[in-house]
XYZ file of C-alpha atoms in Angstrom:
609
model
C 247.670 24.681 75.615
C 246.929 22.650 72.024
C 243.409 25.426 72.553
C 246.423 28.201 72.623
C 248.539 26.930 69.653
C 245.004 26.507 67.821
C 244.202 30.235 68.297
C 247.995 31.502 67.827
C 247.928 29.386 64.223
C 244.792 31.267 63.172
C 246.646 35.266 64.103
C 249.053 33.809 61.927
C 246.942 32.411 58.943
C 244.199 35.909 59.288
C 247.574 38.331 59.113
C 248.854 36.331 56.571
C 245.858 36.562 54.637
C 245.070 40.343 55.961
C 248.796 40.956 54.431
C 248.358 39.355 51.009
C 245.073 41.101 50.673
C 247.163 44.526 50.808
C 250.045 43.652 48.802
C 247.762 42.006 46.039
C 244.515 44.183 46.080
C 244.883 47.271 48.662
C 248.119 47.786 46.930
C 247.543 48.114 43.506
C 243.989 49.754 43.850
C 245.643 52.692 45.421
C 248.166 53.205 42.610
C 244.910 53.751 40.260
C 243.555 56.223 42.466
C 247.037 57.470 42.813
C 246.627 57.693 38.782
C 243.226 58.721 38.379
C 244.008 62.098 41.090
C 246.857 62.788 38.798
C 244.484 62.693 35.297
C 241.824 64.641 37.340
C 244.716 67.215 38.492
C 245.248 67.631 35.362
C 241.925 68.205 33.567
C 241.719 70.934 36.542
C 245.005 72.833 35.423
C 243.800 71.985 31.630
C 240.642 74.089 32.078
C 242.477 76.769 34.419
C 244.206 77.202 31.054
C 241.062 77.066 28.977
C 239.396 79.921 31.380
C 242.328 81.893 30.882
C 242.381 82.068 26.443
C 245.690 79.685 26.749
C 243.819 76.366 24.907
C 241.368 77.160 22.140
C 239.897 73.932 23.728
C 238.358 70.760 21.444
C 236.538 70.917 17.845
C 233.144 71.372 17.553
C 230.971 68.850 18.784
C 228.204 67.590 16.408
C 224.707 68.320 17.255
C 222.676 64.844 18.607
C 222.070 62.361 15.899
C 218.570 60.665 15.651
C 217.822 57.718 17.808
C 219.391 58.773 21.014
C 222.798 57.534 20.492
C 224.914 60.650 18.985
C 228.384 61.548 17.853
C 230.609 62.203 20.264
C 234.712 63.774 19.965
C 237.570 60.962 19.410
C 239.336 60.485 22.658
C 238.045 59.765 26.259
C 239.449 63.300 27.398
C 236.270 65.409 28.489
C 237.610 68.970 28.309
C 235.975 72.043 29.778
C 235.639 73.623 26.443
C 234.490 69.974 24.750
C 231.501 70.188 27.226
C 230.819 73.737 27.329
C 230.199 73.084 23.388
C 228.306 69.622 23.678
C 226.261 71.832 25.974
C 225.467 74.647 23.782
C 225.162 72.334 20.912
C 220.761 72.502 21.684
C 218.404 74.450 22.924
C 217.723 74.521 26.391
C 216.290 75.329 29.530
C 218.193 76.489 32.362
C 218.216 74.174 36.000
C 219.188 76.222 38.877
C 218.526 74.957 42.634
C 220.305 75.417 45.900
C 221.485 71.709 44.980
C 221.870 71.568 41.104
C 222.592 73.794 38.470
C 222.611 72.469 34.260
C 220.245 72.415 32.247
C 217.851 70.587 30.614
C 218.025 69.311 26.845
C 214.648 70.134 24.812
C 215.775 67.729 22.268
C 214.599 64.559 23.733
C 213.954 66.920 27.247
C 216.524 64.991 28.405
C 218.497 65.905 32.087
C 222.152 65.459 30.430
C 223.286 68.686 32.012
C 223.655 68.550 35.919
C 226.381 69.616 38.673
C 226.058 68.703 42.334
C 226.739 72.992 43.565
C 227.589 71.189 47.118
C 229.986 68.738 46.138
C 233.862 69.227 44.581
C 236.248 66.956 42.656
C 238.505 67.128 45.171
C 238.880 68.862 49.055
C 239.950 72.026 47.437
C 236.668 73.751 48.050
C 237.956 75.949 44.464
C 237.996 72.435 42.452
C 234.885 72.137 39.783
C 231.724 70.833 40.904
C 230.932 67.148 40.515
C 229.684 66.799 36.802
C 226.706 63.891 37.393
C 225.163 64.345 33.933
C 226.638 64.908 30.662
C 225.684 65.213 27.274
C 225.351 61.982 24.870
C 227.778 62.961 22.563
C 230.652 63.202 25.066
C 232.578 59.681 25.892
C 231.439 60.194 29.247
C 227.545 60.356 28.225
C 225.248 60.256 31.101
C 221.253 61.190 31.060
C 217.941 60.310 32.115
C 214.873 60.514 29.478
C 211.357 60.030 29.661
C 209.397 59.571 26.549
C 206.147 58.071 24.317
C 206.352 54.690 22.175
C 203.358 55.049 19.819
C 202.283 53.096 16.587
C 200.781 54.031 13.417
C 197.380 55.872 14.769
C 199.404 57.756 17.438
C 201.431 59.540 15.258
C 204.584 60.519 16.161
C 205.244 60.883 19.810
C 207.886 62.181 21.853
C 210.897 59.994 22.022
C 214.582 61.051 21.913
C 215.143 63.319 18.978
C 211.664 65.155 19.776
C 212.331 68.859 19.690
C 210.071 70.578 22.380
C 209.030 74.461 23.019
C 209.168 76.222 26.241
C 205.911 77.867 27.520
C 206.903 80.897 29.925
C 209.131 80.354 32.536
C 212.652 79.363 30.717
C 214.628 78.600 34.369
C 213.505 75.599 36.327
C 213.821 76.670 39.733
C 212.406 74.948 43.294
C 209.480 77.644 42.923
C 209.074 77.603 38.945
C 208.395 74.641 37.343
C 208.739 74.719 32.929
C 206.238 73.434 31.004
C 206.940 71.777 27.527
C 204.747 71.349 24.868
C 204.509 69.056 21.274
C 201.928 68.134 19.168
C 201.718 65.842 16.530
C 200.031 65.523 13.016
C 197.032 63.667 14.618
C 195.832 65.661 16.658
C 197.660 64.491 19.969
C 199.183 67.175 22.379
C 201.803 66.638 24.437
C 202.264 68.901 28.143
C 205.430 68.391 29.862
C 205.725 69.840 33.608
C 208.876 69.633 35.245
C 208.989 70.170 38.391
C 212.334 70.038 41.302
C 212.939 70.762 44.955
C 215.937 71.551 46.830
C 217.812 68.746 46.663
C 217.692 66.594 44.118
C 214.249 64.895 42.839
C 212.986 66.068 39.632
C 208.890 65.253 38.630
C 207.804 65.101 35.193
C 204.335 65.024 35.001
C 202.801 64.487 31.285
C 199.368 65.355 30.026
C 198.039 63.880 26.532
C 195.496 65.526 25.068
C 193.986 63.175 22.500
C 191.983 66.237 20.028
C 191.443 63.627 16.793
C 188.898 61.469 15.542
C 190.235 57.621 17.220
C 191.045 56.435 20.108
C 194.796 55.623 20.886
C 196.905 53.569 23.062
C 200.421 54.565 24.190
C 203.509 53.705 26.031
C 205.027 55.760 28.369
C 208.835 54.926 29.696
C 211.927 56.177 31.574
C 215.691 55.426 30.906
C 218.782 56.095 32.325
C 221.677 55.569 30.122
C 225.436 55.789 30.315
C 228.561 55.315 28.044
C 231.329 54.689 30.688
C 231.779 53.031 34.070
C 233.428 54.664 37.251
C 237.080 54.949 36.354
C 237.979 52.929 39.295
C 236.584 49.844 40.068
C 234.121 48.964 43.225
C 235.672 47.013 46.091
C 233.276 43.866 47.268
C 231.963 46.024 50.683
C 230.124 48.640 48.072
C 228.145 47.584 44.752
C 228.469 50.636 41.559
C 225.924 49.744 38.847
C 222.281 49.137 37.476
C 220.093 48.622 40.714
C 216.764 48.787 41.404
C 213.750 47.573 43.945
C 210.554 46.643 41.630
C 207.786 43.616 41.926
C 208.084 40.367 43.836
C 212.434 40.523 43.332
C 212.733 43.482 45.812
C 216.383 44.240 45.353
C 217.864 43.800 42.490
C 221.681 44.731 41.846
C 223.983 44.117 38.770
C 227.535 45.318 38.667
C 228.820 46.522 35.557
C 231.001 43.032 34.621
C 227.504 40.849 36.065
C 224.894 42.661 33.598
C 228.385 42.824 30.428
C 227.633 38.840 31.223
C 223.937 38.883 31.109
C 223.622 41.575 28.716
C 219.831 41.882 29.573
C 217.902 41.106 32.640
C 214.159 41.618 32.539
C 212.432 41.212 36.467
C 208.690 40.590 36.805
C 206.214 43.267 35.992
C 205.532 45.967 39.017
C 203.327 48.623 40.274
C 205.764 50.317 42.712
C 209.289 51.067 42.984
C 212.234 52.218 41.718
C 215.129 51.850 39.304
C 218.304 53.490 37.821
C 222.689 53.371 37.964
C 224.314 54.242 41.157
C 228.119 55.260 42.236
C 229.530 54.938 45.373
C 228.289 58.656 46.191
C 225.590 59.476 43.235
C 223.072 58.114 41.801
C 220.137 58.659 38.828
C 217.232 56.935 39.153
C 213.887 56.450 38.065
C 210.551 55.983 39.845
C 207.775 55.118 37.740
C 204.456 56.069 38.194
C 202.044 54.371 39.906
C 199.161 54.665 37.806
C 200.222 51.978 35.272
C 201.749 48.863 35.462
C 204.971 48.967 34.346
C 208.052 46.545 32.842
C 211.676 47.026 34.637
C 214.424 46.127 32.390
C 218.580 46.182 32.724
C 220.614 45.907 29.918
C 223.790 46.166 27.988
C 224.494 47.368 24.306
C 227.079 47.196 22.477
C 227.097 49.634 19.473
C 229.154 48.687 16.637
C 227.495 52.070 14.820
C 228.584 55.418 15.950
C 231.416 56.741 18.532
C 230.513 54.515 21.686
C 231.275 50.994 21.851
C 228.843 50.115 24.676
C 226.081 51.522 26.632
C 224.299 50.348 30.501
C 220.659 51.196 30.917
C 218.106 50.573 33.183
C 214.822 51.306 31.932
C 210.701 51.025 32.511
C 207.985 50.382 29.743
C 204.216 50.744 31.304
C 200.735 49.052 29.833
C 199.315 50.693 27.541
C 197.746 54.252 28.429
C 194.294 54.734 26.292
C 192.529 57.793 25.311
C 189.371 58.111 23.782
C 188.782 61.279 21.381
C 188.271 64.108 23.002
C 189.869 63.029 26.822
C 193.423 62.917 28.235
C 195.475 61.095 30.539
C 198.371 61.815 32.591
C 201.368 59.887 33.349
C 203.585 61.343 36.305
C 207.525 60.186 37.021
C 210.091 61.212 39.205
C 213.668 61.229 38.451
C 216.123 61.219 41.090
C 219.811 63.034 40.294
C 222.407 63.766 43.008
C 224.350 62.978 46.195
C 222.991 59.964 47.935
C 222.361 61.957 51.501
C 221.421 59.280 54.081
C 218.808 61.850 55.278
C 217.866 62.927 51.523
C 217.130 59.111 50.698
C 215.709 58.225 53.775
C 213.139 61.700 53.543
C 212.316 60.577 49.839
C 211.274 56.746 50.794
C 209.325 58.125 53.602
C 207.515 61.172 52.223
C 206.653 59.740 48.468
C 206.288 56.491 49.971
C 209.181 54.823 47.552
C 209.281 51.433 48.434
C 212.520 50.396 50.084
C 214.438 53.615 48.714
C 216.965 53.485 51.729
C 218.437 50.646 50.059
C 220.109 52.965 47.068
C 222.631 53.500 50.139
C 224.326 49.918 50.234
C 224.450 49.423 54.347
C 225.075 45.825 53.564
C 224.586 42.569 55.132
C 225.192 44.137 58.527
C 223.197 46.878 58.143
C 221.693 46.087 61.412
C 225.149 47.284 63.065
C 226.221 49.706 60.155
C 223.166 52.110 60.026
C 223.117 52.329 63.939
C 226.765 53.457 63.858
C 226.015 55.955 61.211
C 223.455 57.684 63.320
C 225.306 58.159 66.256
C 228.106 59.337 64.835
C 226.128 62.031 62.803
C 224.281 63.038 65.902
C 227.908 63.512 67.771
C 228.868 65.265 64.393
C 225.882 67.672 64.857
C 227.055 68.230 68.089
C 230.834 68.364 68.092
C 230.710 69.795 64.730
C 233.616 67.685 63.175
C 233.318 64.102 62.268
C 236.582 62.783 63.440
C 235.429 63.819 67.079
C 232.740 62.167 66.712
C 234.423 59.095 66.076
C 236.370 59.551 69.175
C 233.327 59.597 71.177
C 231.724 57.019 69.394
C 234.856 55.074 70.455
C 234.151 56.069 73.766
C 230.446 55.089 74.037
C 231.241 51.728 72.442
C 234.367 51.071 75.334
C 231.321 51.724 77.898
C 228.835 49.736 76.103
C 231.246 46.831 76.344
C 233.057 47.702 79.374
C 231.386 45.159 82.015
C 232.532 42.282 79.283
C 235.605 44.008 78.704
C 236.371 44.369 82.768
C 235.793 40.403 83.293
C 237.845 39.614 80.206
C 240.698 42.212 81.895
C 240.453 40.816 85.423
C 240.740 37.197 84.206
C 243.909 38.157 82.306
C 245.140 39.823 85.662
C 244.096 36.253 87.732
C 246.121 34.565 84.943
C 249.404 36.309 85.762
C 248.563 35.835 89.438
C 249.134 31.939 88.799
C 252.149 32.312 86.051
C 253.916 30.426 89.016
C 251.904 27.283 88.533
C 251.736 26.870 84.823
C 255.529 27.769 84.866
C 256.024 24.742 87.398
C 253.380 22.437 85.458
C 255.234 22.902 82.315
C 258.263 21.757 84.172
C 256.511 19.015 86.004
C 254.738 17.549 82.494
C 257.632 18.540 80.230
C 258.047 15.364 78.594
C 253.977 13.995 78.549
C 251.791 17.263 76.931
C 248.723 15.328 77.550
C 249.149 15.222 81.189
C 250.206 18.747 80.784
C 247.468 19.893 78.708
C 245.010 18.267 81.706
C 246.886 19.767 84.483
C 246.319 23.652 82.910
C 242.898 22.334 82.295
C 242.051 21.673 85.940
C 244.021 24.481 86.866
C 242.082 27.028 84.919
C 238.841 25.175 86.201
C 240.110 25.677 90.327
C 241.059 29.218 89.308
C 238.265 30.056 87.539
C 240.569 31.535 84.928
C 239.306 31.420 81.113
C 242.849 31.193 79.131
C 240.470 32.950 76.106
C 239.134 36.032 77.825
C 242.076 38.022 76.651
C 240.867 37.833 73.169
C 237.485 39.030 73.862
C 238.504 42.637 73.549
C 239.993 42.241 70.174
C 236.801 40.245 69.022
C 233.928 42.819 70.059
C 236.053 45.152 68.165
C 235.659 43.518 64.801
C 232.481 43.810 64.022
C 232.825 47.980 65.023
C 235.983 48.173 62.907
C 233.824 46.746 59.609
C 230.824 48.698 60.384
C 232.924 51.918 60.934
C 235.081 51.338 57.569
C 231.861 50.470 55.503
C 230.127 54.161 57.236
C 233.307 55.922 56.347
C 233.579 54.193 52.770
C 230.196 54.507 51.780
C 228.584 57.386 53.079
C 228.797 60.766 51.475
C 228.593 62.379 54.568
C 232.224 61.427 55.294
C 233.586 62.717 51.853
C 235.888 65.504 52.489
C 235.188 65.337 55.851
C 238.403 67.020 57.746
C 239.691 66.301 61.248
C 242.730 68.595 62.661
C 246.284 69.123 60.938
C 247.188 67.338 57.564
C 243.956 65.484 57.531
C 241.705 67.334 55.099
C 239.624 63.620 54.318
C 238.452 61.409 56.689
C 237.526 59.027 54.397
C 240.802 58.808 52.595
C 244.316 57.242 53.004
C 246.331 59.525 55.391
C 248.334 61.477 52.630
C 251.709 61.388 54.803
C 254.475 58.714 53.716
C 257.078 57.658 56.503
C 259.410 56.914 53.499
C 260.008 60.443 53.255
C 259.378 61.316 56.499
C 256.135 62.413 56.460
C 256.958 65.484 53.901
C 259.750 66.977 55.482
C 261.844 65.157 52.920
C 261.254 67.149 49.046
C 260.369 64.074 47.094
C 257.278 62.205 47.095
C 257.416 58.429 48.128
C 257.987 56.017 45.423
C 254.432 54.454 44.462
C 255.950 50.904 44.437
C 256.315 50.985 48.477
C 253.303 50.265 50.525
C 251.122 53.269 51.685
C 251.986 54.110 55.847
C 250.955 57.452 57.017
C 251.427 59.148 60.396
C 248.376 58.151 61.551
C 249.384 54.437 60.966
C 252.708 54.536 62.825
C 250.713 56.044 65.707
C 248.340 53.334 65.368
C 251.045 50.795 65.272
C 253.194 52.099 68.406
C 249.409 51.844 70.739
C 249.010 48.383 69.295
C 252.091 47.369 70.006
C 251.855 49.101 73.769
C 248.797 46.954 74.092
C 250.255 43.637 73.533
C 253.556 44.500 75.524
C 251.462 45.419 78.641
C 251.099 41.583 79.164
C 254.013 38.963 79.647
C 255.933 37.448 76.458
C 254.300 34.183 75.623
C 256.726 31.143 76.403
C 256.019 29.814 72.981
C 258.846 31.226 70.331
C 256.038 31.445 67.596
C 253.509 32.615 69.874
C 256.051 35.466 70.902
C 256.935 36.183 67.289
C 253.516 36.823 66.265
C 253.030 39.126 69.056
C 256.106 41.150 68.353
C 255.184 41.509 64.413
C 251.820 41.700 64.565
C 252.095 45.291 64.990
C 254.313 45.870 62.658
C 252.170 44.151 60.000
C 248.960 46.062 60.785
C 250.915 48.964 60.716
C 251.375 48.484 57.227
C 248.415 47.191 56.330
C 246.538 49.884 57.769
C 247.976 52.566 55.753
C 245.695 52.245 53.207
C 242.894 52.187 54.972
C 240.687 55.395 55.105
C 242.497 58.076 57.623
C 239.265 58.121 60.182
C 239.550 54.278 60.518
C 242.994 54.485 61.724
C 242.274 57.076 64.069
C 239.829 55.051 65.967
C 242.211 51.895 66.054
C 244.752 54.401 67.619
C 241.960 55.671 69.972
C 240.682 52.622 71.041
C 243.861 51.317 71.622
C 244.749 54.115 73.626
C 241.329 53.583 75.884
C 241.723 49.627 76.074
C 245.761 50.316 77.439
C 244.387 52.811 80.282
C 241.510 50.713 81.155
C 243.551 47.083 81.206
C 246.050 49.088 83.194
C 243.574 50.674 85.904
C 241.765 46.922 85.913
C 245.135 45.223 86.275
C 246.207 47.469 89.340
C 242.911 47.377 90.985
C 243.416 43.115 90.858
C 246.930 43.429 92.242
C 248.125 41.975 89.334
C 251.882 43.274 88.222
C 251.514 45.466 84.794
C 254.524 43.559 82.559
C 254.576 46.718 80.264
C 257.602 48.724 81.292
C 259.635 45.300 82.004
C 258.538 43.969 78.595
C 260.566 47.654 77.083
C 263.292 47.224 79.021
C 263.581 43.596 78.200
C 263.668 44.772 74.460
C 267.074 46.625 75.182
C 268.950 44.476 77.896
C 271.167 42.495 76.169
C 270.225 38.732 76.132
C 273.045 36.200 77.348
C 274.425 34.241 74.781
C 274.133 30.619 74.479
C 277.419 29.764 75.952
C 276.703 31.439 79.240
């Protein structure tokens, strides 16, 4: 029994911990997305006004200042019209894809202009499109460049305030690539092609035509840069920041506070790879070409001149390209903008042969169990056609996968009530000795065959399919926005339903200060707790107060977790109460269930009696 108390002590200490975790971290996290919806709700209705003559919208925005880092507006409010003007502030050339539409900066031919057309601020399919890119001269500043570094016999070469002309086409399109052209004062010509496809990898291929008297030698490199950081902060099971897979390091990863700390990290030199800033659902990156070698670099600036206090890049510098008089040379890069698509990524590593591009998408340590679970339940999604069915029948298939363990673990349970009799009378027998006692359950499990544990085994296999299911949900972009049936429009989200004022029926919102407990929770919390009643009350009064909160706790805890999570707790719960009960009959064993509820209501005799 000391084996019992052992396990019982660690429910206690894991909920304890499971609870702090939501009152200390879950809790307040939620009340900045809580915050964050309401500033975003509001710089919707703000440009609703704007589109309508009601706001004149922000003062002009000053054209880009030389040396890449320009003026931007006082504030950090990015308005419609603010944009719009940073926008038409310089020439440009027009993007437009099934995937993408912005535009492309010819000062610096810079992408600082790019919407994801698939992808929403919020579920409202009406909400504006995801802004990835923005201008530099906005607080939120965002862009990818690719430019020259040349010396005195180069001339000058194109770098970030290089103002480019357009031959022909003026629309980049997935069948039209633009061409760019500059030439310098000796004698070197610059041709830019840019080049896109339908989702969301951009090639920039560069010719230098060297038409003077001397040889040169120049640089070619690739940043991305950006001003801010995600307005809400990563949780540990997802990193947001520089990344990048280049030379001997493989994978390397800085979050925003790591490379503040570091302020520059400089890996080996490479000949492959990749580098740039992700989000939890977009990302801009870089892959060099593989013609030269080429230096990776993170960093962090802070800029005590101009309107931005700080900047993150992650940038590449190649060996030096040479070019005799009269020859040219070419220097081809990709840049990658957009949704991080597990199929998109995973068609990109394998078709350009980028090394190790799958890991952009951050499957984690137990990849090995999340990326399986991610496949099948997008193949049920392609099939059923909603992703919260699909988690139902992945909750199915795993219930068979484990159901031989899960039937053994079941029928030892039921062979366990079968001899409640003889622990009841060795309890009696050994009340005052617990080591005899302890030995007598011992020997009796051993004659019965009976594993006092086996119970627990169907909670445990569960555990490592809860965290794979809640890191697929959290992390994948295929689950954003995803709806099931009634209220929820997002399985990845918090149900949006509060039981504090009755799930909406009641005309006030529930106070933010209260924890987060949707309908989807309660239901959760009422299988749970039909799970544990199906068995008898523990003798132990701790043992039987844990089993009796329990519940209650995850109940609460769970509201904050994403909607689709909750759902397959409730579901599995569901499946493991009809199969225990079906297994339980089948051994002859009495199910305690509807004795346990009526239990709960008979009145208990008092002391005196």
């Amino acid at each position: 029994m000391e084996n019992n108390r052992n396990f019982f002590i660690t429910i206690a200490l894991s909920v304890l911990i499971l609870t702090l975790w939501q009152v200390f971290y879950m809790n307040p996290r939620m009340e900045q997305q809580r915050e964050q919806a309401r500033i975003e709700q509001q710089r919707v209705e703000a440009q609703k006004k704007e589109a309508q003559g009601t706001n004149p919208g922000a003062a002009g925005t000053p054209a880009p200042a030389a040396g890449g880092v320009p003026g931007a507006p006082g504030g950090d409010t990015v308005t419609a019209a603010s944009r719009d003007q940073a926008v038409a502030a310089t020439k440009r050339v027009k993007i437009d894809t099934p995937s993408l539409d912005g535009s492309i900066n010819l000062t610096g031919a810079r992408l600082d202009d790019l919407r994801l057309k698939r992808y929403t601020e919020t579920v409202d399919k009406n909400s504006p499109e995801i802004e990835l890119l923005n201008p530099s001269s906005l607080p939120n500043g965002y862009f990818a460049e690719i430019g020259f570094i040349g010396n005195d016999t180069t001339g000058a070469v194109p770098g970030a305030d290089t103002v480019w002309s357009v031959e022909g086409n003026p629309t980049l399109t997935p069948s039209s690539p633009v061409t760019l052209t500059f030439t310098n004062d000796k004698g070197l010509t610059f041709k830019r092609t840019i080049s896109v496809d339908n989702e969301y990898m951009f090639t920039v291929s560069d010719t230098v035509q060297n038409s003077g008297a001397a040889p040169v030698s120049l640089y070619n490199y690739g940043r991305v840069t950006r001003f801010d950081k995600p307005a809400i902060a990563s949780t540990y099971v997802l990193h947001e920041g520089l990344i990048g897979v280049t030379g001997s390091e493989g994978l390397q990863q800085f979050k925003y506070a790591a490379i503040e700390k570091d302020k520059e990290v400089k890996p080996g030199k490479s000949t492959d790879g990749w580098l740039g800033i992700t989000d939890k659902y977009w990302a801009v990156t870089l892959v060099p070409t593989t013609k030269q070698p080429f230096q990776p670099k993170f960093s962090f600036f802070e800029l005590k001149d101009g309107p931005h206090s700080h900047s993150y890049q992650a940038d590449f510098l190649t060996d030096a390209i040479n070019i005799a008089p009269g020859q040219s040379a070419t220097a081809e890069s990709s840049v990658f903008a957009g949704a991080k698509v597990v199929s998109t990524i995973n068609g990109y590593e394998q078709d350009r042969h980028i090394r190790q591009f799958n890991l952009l998408i951050d499957w984690g340590w137990f990849y090995f169990i999340t990326k399986p679970m991610f496949w099948l339940i997008d193949t049920l999604y392609k099939f059923f056609g909603n992703f919260g069915l699909a988690i139902l029948a992945t909750t199915v298939i795993v219930k068979a996968i484990f159901f031989p363990l899960a039937n053994k673990s079941y029928a030892s349970m039921a062979n366990m009530k079968k001899v409640q009799p003889k622990m009841v009378e060795i309890r009696e027998k050994y009340a005052d000795d617990k080591m005899k006692q302890q030995q007598a359950m011992m020997e009796l499990y051993k004659t019965e065959k009976i594993n006092p544990l086996a119970g627990c085994w169907p909670v445990a296999l569960q555990i490592p399919v809860f965290f794979s299911l809640y890191k697929v949900l959290y992390i994948t972009i295929e689950m954003r926005h995803a709806p099931f049936f009634g209220w929820i429009h997002d399985l990845a989200a918090p149900d949006p339903t509060s039981i504090f004022n009755l799930f909406g029926l009641l005309p006030f919102a529930a106070p933010a200060f209260l924890p987060h407990m949707g309908a989807w929770a309660v239901v959760m919390g009422i299988t749970m707790f039909l799970q544990m009643r199906m068995n008898p009350a523990p003798p132990d009064p701790t043992q039987a107060a844990i089993f009796t909160w329990m519940p209650v706790i995850f109940t609460f805890m769970m509201g904050s977790f994403p909607a689709g999570l909750v759902i397959y707790w409730a579901w599995n719960n569901t499946l493991s109460i009809l199969q225990q009960g079906v297994i339980m009959k089948r051994q002859g064993a009495k199910i305690e269930l509807w004795d346990n509820l009526a239990a709960m209501f008979r009145k208990k005799p008092s002391p005196a009696e």
